[in-house]
Coordinates of C-alpha atoms and ligand atoms in Angstrom, one line a residue:
X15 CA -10.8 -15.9 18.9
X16 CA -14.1 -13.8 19.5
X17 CA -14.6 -11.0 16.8
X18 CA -15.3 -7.7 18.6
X19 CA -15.3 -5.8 15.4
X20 CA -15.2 -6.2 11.7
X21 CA -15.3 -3.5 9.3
X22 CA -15.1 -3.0 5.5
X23 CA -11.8 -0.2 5.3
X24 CA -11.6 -0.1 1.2
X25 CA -11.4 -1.9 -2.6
X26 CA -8.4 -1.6 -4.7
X27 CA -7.5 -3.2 -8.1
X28 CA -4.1 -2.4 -7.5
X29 CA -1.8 -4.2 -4.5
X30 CA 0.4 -0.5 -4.5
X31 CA -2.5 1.3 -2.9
X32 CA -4.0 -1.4 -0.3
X33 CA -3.6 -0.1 3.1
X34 CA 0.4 0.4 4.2
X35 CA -0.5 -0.6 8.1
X36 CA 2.1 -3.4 9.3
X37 CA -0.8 -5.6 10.1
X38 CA -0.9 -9.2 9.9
X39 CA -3.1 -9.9 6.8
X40 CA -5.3 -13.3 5.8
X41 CA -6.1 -13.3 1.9
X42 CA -8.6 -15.5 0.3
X43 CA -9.0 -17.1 -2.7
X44 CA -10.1 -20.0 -4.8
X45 CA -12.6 -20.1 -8.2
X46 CA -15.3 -18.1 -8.6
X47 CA -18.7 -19.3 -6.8
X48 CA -17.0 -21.2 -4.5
X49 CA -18.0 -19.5 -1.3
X50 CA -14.9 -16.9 -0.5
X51 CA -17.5 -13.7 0.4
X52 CA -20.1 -16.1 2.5
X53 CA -17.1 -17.4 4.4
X54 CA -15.7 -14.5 5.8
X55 CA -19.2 -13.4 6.6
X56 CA -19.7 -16.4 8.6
X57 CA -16.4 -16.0 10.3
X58 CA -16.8 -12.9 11.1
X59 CA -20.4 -13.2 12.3
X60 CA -21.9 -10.3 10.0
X61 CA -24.7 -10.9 7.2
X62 CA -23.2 -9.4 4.6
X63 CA -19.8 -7.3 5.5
X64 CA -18.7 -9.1 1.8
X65 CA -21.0 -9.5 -0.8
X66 CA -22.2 -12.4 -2.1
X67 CA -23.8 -13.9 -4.7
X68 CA -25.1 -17.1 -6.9
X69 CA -23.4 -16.3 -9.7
X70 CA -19.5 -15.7 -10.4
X71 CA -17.7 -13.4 -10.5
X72 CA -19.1 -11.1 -7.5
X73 CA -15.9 -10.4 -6.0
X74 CA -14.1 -8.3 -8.7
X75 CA -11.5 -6.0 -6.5
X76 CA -8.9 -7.0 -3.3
X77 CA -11.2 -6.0 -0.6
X78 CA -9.7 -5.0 2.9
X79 CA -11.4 -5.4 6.1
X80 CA -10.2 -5.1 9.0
X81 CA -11.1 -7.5 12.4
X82 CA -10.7 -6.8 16.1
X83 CA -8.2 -3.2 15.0
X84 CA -5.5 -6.2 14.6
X85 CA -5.5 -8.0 11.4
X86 CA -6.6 -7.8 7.9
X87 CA -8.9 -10.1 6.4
X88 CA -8.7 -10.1 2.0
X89 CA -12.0 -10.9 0.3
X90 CA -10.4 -11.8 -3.4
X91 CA -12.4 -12.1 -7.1
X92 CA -12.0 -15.6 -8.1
X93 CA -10.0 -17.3 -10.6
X94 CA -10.8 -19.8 -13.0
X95 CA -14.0 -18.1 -14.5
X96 CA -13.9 -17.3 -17.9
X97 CA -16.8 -15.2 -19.0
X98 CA -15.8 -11.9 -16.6
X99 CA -14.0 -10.2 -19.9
X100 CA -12.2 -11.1 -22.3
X101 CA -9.1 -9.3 -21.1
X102 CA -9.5 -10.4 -18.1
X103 CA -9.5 -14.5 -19.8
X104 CA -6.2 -15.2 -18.4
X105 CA -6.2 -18.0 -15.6
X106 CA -4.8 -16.1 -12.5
X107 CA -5.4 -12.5 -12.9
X108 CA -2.4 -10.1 -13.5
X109 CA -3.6 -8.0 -10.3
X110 CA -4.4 -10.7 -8.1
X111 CA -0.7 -12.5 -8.9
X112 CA 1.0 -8.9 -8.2
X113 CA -1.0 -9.0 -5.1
X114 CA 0.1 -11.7 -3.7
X115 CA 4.1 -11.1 -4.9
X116 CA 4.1 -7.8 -3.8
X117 CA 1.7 -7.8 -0.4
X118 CA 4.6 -7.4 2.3
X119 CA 1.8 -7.8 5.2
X120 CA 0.4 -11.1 4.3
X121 CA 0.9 -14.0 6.2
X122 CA -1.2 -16.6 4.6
X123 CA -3.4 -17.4 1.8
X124 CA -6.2 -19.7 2.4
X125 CA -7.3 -21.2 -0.6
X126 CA -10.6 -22.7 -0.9
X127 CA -12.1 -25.4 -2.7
X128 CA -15.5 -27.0 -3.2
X129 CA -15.6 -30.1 -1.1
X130 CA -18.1 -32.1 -3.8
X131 CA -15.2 -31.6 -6.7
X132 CA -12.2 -33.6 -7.3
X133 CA -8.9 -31.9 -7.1
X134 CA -9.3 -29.5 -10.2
X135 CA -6.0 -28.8 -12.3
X136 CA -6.8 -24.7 -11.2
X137 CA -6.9 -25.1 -7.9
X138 CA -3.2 -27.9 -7.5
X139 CA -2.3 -25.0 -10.3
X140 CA -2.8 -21.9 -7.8
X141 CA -0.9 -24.3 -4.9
X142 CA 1.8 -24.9 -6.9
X143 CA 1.9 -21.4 -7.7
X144 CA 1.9 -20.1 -4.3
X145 CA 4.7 -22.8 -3.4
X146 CA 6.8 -21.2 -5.8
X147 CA 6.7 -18.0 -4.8
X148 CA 7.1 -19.0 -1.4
X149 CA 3.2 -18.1 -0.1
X150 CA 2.3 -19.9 3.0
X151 CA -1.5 -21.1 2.7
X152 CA -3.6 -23.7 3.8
X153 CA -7.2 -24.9 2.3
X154 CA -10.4 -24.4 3.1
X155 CA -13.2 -26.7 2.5
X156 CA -16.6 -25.1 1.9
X157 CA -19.7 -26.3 1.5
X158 CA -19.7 -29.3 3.7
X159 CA -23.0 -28.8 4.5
X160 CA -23.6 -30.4 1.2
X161 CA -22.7 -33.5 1.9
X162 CA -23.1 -36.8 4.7
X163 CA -20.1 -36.8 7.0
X164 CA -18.6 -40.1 5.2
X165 CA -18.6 -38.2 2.1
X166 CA -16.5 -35.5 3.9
X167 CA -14.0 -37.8 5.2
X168 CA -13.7 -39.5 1.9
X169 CA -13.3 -36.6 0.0
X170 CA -10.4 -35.0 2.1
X171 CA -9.0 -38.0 2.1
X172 CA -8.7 -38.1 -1.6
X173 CA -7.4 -34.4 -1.9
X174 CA -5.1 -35.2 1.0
X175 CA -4.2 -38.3 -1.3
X176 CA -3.7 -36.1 -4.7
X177 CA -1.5 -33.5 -2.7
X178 CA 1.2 -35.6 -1.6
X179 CA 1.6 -36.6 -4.9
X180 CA 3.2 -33.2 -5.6
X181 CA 3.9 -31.9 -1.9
X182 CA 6.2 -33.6 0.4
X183 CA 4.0 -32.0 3.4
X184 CA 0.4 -31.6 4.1
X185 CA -0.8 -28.0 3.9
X186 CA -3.2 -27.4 7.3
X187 CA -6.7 -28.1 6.2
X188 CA -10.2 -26.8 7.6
X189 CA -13.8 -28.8 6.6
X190 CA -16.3 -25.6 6.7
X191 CA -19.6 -24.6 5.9
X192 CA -21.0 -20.7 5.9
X193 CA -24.8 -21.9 6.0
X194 CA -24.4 -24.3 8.8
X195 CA -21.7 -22.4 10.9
X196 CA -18.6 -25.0 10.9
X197 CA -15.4 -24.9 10.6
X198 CA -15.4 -21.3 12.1
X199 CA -13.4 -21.5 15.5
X200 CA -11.0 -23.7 13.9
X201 CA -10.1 -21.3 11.5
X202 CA -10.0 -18.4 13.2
X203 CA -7.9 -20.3 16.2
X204 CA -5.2 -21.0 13.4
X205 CA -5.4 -17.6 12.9
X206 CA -5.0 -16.2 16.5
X207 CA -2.3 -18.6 16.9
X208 CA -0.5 -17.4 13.8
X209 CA -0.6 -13.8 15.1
X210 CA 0.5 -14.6 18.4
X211 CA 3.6 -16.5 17.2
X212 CA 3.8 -13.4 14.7
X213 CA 3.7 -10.7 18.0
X214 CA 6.3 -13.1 19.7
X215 CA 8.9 -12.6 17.2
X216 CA 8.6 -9.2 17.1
X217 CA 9.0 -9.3 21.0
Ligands
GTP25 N1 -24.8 -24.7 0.6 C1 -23.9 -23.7 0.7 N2 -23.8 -22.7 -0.1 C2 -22.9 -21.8 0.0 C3 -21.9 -21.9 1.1 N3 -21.1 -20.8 0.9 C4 -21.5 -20.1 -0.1 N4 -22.5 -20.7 -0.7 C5 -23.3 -20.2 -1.9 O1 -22.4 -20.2 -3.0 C6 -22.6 -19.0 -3.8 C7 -21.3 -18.2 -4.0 O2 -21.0 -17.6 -2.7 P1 -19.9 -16.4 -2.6 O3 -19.6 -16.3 -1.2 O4 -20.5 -15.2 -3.3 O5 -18.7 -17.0 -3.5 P2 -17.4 -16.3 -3.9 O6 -16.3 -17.3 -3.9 O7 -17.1 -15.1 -3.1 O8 -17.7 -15.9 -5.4 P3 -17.0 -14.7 -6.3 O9 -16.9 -13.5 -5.5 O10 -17.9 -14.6 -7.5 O11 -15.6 -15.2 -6.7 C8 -23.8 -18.3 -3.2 O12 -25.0 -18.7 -3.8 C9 -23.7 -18.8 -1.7 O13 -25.0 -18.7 -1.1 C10 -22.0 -22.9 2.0 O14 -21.3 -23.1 3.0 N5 -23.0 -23.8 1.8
MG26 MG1 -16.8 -13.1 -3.6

């Protein structure tokens, strides 16, 4: 898919007043720091159309954009990070869960994990999760630029491993990295082809 346009339409903290367009919508999420803004900038080819930042907890409201006048991209705050407030403490965020219960447009989640780290409880937790309430998603990978190709395999290979422990089937999986530019026309295929099999069954 080429992106001929990208554009920031508006932040909510509440799922009621998101935009009400009938537009297929992509939402992502994983732990804080782990590279949800700098990957839509890199899929999207703009510096900084979501902000980023070193430290967590950047992302704090369900941010709307939307790509090519066709589909809704969802920058997300992270979970998993406890020093945003103390309210706030709880493991999956009250508005982020109503989100994705309540968000008629979305299509799929992509939930993203540091490829360095070991299969963290919070992350198989927020999978499990979104199998439950019947949430398509598939991971994302970031920061491959971090390690040697070997590493990479090994390491998917392992998650792969530690999913189908719980999961009969495989989620889809992408390997990316927002500094080095990979893993973005894989990901943004999977998602042309999902909104083409989405136009089909409308007819
Ligand atoms: N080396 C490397 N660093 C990355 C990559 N993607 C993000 N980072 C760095 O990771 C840090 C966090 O990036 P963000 O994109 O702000 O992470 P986020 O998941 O949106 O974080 P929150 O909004 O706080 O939940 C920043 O310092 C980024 O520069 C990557 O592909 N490679
Ligand atoms: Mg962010």
């Amino acid at each position: 898919m080429k992106i001929k346009s990208a554009e920031f339409v508006i932040s909510n903290s509440e799922v009621a007043k998101c935009p009400k367009n009938a537009i297929p919508e992509y939402a992502f999420i994983g732990r804080s720091n782990v590279g949800k803004s700098s990957l839509i900038n890199m899929l999207t080819d703009r510096k900084s159309l979501a902000k980023t930042s070193g430290r967590p907890g950047k992302t704090q409201l369900i941010n709307h954009f939307i790509i090519n006048d066709e589909w809704y991209l969802v920058d997300l705050p992270g979970y998993g990070y406890a020093r945003v407030s103390k309210s706030s403490k709880k493991k999956f965020q009250k508005f982020i869960t109503n989100y994705f219960e309540q968000r008629q447009q979305l299509v799929s989640a992509f939930v993203l994990v540091d490829i360095r780290h070991k299969p963290q409880p919070i992350d198989l937790e927020f999978m499990q999760y979104l199998g439950e309430s019947g949430i398509p998603f598939a991971i994302i990978f970031t920061k491959a630029d971090k390690l040697k190709p070997k590493a990479i395999e090994n390491h998917v290979k392992d998650y792969c491993q530690e999913l189908l422990k719980t999961w009969e089937e495989l989620p889809p999986y992408f390997v990316t990295s927002s500094s080095k530019k990979i893993g973005q026309e894989a990901v943004l295929d999977f998602i042309e082809s999902t909104n083409n099999e989405i136009a089909a069954l409308k007819g």
